[in-house]
Coordinates of C-alpha atoms and ligand atoms in Angstrom, one line a residue:
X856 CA 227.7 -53.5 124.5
X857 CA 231.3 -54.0 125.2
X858 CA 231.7 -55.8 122.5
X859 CA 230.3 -53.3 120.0
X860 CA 232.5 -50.3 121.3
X861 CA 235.9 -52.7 121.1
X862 CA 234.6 -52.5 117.4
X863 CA 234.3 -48.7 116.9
X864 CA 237.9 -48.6 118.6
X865 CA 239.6 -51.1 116.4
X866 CA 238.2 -49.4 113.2
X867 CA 238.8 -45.8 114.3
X868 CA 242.0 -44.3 113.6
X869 CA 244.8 -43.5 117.0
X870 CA 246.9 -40.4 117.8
X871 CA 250.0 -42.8 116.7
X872 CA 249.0 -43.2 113.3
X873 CA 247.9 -39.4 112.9
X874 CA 250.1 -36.2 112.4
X875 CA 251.9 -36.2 115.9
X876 CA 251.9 -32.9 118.0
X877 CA 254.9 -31.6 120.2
X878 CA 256.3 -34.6 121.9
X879 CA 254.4 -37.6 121.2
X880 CA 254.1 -40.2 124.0
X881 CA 255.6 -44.1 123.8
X882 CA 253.7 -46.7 122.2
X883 CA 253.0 -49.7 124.3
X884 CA 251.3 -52.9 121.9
X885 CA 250.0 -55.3 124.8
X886 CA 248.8 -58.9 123.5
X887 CA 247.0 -60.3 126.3
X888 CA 245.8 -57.1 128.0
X889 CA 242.4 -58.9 128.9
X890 CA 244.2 -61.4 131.3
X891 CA 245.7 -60.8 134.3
X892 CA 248.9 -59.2 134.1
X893 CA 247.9 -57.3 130.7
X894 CA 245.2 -55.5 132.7
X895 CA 247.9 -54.9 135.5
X896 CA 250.4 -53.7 133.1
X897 CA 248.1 -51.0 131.1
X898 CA 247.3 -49.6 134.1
X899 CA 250.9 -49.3 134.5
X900 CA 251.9 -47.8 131.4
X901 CA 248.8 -45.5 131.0
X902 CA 249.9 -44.3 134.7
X903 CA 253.3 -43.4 133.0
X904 CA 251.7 -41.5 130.3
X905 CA 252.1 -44.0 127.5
X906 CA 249.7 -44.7 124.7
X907 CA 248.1 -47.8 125.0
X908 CA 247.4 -50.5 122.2
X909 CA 245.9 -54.1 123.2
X910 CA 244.5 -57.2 121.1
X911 CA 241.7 -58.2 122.6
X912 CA 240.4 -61.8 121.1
X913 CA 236.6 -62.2 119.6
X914 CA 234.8 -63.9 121.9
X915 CA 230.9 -64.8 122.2
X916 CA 231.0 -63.7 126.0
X917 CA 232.7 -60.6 127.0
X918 CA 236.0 -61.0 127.8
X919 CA 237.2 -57.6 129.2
X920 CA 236.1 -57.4 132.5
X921 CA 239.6 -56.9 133.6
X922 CA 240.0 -53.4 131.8
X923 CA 236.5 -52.3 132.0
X924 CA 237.6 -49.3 134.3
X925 CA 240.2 -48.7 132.0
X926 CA 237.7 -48.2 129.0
X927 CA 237.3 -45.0 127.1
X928 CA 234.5 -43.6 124.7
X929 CA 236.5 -44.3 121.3
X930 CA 235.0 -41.0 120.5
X931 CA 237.2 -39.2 122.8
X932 CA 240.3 -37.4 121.4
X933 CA 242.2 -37.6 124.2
X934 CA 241.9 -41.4 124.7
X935 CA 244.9 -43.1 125.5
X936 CA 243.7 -46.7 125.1
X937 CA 242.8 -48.5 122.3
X938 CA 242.0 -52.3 121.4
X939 CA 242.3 -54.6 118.3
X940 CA 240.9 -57.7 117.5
X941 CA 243.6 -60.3 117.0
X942 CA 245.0 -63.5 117.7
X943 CA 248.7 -65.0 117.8
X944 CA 247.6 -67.8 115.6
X945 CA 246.8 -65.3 113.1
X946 CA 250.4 -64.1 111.1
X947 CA 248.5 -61.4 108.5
X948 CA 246.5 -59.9 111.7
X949 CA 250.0 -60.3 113.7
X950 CA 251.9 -58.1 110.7
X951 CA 248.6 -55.9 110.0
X952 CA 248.4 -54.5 113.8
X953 CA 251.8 -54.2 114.6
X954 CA 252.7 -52.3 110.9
X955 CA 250.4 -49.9 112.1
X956 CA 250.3 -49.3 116.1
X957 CA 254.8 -48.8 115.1
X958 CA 255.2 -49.4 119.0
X959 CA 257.9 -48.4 120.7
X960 CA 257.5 -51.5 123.0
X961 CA 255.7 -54.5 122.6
X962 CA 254.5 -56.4 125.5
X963 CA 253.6 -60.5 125.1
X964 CA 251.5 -61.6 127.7
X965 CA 249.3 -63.3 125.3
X966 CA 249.2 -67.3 125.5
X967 CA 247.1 -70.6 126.0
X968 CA 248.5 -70.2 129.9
X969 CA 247.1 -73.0 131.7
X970 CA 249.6 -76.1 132.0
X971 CA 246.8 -78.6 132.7
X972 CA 245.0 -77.4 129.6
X973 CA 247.7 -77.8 127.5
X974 CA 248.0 -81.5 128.0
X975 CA 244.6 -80.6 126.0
X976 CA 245.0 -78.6 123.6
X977 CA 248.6 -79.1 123.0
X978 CA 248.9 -78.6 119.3
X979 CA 247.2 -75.0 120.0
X980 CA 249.4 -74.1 123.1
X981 CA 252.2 -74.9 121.1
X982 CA 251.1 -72.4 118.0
X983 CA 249.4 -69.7 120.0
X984 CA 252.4 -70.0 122.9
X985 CA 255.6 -71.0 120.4
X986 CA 254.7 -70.1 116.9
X987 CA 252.8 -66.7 118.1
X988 CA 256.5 -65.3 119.2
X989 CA 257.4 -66.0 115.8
X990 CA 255.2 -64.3 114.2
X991 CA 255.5 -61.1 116.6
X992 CA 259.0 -61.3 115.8
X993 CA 258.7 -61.7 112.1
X994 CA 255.9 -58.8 112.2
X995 CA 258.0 -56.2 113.7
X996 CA 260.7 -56.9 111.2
X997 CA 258.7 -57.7 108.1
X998 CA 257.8 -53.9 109.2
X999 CA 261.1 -52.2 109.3
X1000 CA 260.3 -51.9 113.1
X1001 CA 263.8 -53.9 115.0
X1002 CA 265.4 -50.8 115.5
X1003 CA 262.4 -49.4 117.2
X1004 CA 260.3 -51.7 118.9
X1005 CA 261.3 -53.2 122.0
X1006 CA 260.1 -57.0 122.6
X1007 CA 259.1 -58.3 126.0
X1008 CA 258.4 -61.8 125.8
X1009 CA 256.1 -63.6 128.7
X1010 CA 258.6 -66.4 129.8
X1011 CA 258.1 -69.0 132.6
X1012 CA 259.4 -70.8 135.5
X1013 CA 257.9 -73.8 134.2
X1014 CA 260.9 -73.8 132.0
X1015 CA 262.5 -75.2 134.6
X1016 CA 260.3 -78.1 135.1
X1017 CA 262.0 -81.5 136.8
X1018 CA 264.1 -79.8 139.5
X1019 CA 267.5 -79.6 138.0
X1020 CA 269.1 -76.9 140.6
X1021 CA 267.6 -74.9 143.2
X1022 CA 267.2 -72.0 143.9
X1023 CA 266.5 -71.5 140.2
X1024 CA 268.0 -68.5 138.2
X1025 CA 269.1 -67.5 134.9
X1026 CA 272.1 -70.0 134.1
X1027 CA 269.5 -73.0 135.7
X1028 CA 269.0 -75.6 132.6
X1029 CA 265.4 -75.7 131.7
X1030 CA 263.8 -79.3 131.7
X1031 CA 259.8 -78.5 131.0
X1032 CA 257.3 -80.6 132.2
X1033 CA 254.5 -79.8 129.7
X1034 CA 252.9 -79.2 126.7
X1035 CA 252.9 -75.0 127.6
X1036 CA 256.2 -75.1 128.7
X1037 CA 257.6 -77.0 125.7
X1038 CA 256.0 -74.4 124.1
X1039 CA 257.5 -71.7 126.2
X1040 CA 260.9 -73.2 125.7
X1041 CA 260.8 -72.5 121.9
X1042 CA 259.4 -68.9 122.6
X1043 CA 262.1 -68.1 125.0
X1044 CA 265.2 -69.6 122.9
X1045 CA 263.6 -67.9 119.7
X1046 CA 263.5 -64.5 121.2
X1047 CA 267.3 -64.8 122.5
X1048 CA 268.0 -65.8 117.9
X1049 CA 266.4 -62.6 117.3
X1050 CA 268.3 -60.7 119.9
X1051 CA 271.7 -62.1 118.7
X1052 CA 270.6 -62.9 114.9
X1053 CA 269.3 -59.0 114.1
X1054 CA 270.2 -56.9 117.1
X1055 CA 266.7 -56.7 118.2
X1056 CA 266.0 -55.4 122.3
X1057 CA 264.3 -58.8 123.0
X1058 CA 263.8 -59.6 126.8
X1059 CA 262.9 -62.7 128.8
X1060 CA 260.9 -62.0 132.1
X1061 CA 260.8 -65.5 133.8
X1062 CA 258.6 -64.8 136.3
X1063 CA 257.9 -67.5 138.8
X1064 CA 253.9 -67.9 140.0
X1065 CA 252.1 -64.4 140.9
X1066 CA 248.7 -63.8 141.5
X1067 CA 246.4 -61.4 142.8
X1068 CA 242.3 -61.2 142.7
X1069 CA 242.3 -60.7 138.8
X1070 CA 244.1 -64.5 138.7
X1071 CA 242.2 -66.6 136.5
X1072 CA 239.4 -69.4 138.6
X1073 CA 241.1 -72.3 137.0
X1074 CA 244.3 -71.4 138.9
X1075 CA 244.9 -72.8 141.7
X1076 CA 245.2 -69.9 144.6
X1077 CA 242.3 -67.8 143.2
X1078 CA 240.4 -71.7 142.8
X1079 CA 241.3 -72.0 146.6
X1080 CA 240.3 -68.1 147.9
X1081 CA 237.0 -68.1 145.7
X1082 CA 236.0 -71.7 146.9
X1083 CA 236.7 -70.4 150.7
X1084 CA 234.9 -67.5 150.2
X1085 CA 232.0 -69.5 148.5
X1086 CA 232.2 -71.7 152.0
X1087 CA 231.9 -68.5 154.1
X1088 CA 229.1 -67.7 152.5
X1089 CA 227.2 -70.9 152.1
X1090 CA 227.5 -71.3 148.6
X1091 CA 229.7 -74.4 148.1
X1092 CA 230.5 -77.5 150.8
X1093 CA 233.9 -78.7 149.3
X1094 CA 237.0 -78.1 147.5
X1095 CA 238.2 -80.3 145.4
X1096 CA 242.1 -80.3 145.0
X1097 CA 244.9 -82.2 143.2
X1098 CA 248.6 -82.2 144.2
X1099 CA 248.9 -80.5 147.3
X1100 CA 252.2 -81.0 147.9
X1101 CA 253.7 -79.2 145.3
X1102 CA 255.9 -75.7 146.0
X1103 CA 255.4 -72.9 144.3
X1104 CA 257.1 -69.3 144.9
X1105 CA 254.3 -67.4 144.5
X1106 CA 254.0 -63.1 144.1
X1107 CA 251.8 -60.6 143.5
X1108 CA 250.9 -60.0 139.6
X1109 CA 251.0 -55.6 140.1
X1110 CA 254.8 -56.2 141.4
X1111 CA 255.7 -58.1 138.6
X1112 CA 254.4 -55.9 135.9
X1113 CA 256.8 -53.3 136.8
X1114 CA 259.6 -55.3 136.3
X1115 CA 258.2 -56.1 132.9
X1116 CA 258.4 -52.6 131.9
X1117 CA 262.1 -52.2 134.4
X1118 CA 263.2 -54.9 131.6
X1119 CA 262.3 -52.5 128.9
X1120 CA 264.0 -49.4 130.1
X1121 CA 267.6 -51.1 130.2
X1122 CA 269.7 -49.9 127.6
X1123 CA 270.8 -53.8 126.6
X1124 CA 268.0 -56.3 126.5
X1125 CA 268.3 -59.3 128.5
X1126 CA 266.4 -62.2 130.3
X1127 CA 265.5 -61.8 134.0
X1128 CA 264.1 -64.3 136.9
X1129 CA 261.4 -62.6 138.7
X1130 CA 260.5 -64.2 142.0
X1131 CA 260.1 -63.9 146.3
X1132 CA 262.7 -66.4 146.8
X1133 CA 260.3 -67.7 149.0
X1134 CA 258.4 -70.8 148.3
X1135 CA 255.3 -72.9 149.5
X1136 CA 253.1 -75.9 149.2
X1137 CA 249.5 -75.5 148.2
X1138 CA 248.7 -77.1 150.7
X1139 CA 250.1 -74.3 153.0
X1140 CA 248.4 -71.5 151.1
X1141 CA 245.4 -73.3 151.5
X1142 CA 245.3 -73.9 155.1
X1143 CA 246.1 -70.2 155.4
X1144 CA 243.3 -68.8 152.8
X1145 CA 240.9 -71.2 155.5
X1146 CA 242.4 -68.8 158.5
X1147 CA 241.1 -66.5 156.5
X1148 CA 237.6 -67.2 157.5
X1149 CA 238.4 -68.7 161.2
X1150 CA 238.4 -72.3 160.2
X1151 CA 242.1 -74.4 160.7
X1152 CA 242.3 -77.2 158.3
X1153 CA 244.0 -80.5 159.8
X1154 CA 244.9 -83.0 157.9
X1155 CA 244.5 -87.3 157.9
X1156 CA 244.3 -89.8 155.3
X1157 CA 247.0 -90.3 152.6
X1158 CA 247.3 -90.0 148.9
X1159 CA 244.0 -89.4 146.8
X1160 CA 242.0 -90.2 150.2
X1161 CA 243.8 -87.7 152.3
X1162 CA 240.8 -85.1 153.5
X1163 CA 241.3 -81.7 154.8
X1164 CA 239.2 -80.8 158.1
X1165 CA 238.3 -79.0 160.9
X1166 CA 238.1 -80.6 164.2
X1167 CA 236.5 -77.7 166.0
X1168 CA 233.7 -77.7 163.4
X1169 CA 233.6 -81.3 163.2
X1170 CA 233.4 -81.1 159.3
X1171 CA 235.5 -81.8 155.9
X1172 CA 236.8 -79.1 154.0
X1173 CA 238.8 -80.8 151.0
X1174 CA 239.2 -83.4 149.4
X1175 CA 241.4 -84.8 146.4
X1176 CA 240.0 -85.6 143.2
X1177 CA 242.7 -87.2 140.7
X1178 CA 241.4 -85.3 137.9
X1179 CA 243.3 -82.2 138.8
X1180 CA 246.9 -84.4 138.5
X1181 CA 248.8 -83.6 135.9
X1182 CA 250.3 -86.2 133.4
X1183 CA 253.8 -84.9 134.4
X1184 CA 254.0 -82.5 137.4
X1185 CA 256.2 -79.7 138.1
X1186 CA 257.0 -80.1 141.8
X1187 CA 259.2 -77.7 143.4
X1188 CA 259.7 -73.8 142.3
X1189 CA 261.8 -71.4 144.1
X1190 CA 263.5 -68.4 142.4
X1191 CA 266.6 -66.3 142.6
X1192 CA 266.1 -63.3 141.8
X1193 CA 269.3 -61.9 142.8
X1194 CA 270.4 -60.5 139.1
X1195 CA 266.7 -58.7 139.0
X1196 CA 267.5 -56.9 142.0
X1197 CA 271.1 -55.8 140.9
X1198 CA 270.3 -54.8 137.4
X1199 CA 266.6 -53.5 137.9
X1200 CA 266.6 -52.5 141.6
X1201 CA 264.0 -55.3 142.1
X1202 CA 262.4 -55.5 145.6
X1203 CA 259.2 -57.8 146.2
X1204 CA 256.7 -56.1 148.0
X1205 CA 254.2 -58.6 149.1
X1206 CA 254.5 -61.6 151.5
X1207 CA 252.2 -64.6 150.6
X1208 CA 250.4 -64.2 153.4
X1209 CA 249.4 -60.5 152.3
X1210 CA 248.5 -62.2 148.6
X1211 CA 246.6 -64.8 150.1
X1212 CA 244.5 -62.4 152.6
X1213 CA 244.1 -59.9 149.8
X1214 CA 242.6 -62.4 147.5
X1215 CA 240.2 -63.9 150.1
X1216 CA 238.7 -60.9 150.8
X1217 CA 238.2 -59.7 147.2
X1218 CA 236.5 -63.0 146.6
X1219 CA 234.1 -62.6 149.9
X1220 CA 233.2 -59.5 147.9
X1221 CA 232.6 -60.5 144.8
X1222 CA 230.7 -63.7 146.6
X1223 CA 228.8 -61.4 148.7
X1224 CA 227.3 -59.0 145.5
X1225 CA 226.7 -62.2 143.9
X1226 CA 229.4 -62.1 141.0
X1227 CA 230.0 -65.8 140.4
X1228 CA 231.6 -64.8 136.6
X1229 CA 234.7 -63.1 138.0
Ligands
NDP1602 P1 246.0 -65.1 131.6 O1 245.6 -66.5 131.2 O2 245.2 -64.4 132.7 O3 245.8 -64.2 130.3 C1 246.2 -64.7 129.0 C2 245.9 -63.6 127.9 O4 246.2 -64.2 126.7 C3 244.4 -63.3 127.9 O5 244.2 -62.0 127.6 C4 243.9 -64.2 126.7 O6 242.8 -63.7 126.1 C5 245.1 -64.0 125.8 N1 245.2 -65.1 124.8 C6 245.1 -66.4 124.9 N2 245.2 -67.0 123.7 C7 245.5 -66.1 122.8 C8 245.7 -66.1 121.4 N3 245.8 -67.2 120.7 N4 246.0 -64.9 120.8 C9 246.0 -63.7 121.5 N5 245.7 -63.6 122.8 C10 245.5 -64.8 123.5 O7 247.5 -65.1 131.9 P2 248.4 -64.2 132.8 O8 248.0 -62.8 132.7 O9 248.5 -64.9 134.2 O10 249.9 -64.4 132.2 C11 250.3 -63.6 131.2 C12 251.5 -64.3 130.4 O11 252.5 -64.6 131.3 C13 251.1 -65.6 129.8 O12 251.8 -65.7 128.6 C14 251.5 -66.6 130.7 O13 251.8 -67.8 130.1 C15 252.8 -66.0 131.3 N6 253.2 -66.3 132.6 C16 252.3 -66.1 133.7 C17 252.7 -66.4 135.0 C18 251.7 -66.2 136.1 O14 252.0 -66.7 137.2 N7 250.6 -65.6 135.9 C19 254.0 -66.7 135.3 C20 254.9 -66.8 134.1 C21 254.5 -66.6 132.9 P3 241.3 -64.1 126.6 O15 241.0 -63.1 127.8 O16 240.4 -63.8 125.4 O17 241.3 -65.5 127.0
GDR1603 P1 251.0 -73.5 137.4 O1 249.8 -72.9 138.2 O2 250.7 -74.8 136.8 O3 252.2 -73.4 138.3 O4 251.2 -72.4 136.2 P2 248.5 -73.5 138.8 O5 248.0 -72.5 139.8 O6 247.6 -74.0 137.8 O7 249.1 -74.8 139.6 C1 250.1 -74.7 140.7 C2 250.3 -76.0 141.3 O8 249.1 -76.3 142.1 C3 248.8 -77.7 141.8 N1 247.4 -78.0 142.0 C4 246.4 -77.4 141.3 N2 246.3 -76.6 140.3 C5 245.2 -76.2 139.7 N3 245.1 -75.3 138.7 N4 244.0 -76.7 140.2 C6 243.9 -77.6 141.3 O9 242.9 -78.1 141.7 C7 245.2 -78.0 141.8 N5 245.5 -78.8 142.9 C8 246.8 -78.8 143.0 C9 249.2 -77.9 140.4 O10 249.4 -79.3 140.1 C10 250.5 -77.2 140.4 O11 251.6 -77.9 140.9 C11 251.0 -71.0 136.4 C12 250.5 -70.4 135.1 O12 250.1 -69.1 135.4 C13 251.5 -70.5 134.0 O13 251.0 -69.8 132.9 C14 252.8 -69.9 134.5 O14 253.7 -70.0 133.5 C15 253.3 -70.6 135.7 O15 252.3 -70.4 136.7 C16 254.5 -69.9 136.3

């Protein structure tokens, strides 16, 4: 059903391309609206009045259950969001939306994102990831559009890979760990050519971990809050975990999304770290999505045979299974986010505790009405 009105919307005709009325409202082009923060960010900017645009990928499943709410009946005049099939491997499609959506800012979030995966699919990561910035880049000047359109580009902590300074920040040399952040690197270092080559506003947001329920399963807080919720409930015995040692600085995803758009509203475009400041193990944020639900996880054993348990229930909650270790691993991310919160006013609102008890308990829900898709 979904998929068949995403048609009508793509082929229909928006308010940008017709004859505009008194003042006509921004343009935001969102790749990766489906995922986690592009859902978070419409919301945003269709909160702020803006007209949205979003490529949306063809897939045999649905894949928008993350803007479902934000939907509208394509035949509705005064819809303000709209969705294109598309894909960053795809230059024509690239040049074909974006010469006719003329956004005044163009948001990309879209990307192979999962570091494991890309050990995978690396040759994809690295043209969906790399080359797709390219070809965003190339599209909105191919179209006459580097005056106008303003360029936010999805950027990563994972730059930063083997620890080279800490806490890390703007001037920190990047050392990535991974297929995706190779990939990443090129993106990031291709968007700062534009900026200086042709003038263009092209941003960097180098935002450290955040999540929130909407985080993908595969991750590994929501892996950890679903499988604890699961527990609760009787549906699953064990979690299965690799590195738990490693540090992340984790935030929430709708606090991040406004310093996406912050980045855009500055008069010079420039790159930013996003983070807490504050990091932790996995480990820690799993023993604390377990208090969640009244169980405290102790720990004994070392390496892969180290087991998580609880001594008061006299059972085993986790357990290590080397297939989650990556070939190289990134082991320790904290942020400073101290030029954020001088240039943009940044202020992170949510603790990881907060994150981590939000996220439980939108799992126990989605548990409890038997969603096991989400
Ligand atoms: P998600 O994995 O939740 O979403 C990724 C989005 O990209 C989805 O909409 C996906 O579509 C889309 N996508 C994947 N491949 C392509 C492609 N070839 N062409 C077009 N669209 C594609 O990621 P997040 O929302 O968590 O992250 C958003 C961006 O921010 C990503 O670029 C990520 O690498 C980056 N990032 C994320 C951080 C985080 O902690 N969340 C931190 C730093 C950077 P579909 O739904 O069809 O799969
Ligand atoms: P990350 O996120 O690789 O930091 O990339 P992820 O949640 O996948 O891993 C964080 C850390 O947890 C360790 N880990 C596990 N990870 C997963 N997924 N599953 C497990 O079972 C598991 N056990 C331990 C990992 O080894 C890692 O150290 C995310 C993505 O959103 C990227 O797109 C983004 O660029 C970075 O955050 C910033």
């Amino acid at each position: 059903f979904m998929a068949t009105r995403h048609r009508e919307v793509a082929e229909s005709e928006s308010p940008s391309s017709k004859k505009q009325k008194s003042t006509p409202p921004k343009v935001a082009l969102i790749t990766g609206i489906t995922g986690q923060d592009g859902s978070y960010l419409a919301e945003l900017l269709l909160s702020k009045g803006y007209e949205v645009h979003g490529i949306i990928r063809r897939s045999s499943s649905f894949n928008t259950g993350r803007i479902e709410e934000l939907y509208e009946d394509p035949h509705v005049d005064t819809r303000r969001l709209f969705l294109h099939y598309g894909d960053l491997t795809d230059s024509t499609n690239c040049f074909e939306i974006v010469s006719k959506v003329r956004p005044d800012e163009l948001y990309n979030l879209g990307a192979q994102s999962h570091v494991k995966v890309s050990f995978e699919l690396s040759e994809y990561t690295a043209d969906a990831d790399g080359l797709g910035v390219l070809r965003l880049l190339n599209a909105i000047r191919s179209a006459g559009l580097e005056q106008k359109t303003r360029f936010y580009q999805a950027s990563t902590s994972e730059l930063y890979g083997l620890v080279q300074e800490v806490p890390q920040k703007e001037t920190t040399p990047f050392y990535p760990r991974s297929p995706y952040a190779v990939a990443k690197q090129y993106a990031y270092w291709i968007v700062v050519n534009y900026r200086e080559a042709y003038g263009m506003h092209a941003s960097n947001g180098i935002l450290f971990n955040h999540e929130s329920p909407r985080r993908g399963p595969t991750f590994v807080t929501r892996k950890v809050t679903r499988a604890v919720a699961r527990i609760k409930l009787g549906k699953q015995d064990c979690l299965y975990m690799g590195n738990i040692d490693a540090k992340r600085d984790w935030g929430h995803a709708r606090d991040y999304v406004e310093m996406m758009w912050m980045m855009m509203q500055q008069a010079e475009a420039d790159d930013y770290v996003v983070a807490t400041g504050e990091t932790n193990t996995v480990r820690s944020f799993i023993e604390l999505a377990f208090e969640c639900i009244d169980i405290k996880i102790l720990w004994k054993g070392k390496g892969v045979d180290e087991i998580g348990y609880c001594a008061a229930r006299g059972r085993e909650f986790v357990k290590i299974d080397p297939k989650y270790f990556r070939p190289t691993e990134v082991e320790l991310l904290i942020g400073d986010p101290t030029k954020a919160k001088v240039k943009l006013g940044w202020v992170p609102k949510t603790t990881m505790q907060s994150l981590c008890k939000e996220m439980v308990a939108a799992d126990i829900r989605l548990v409890e009405k038997g969603d096991y898709t989400s």
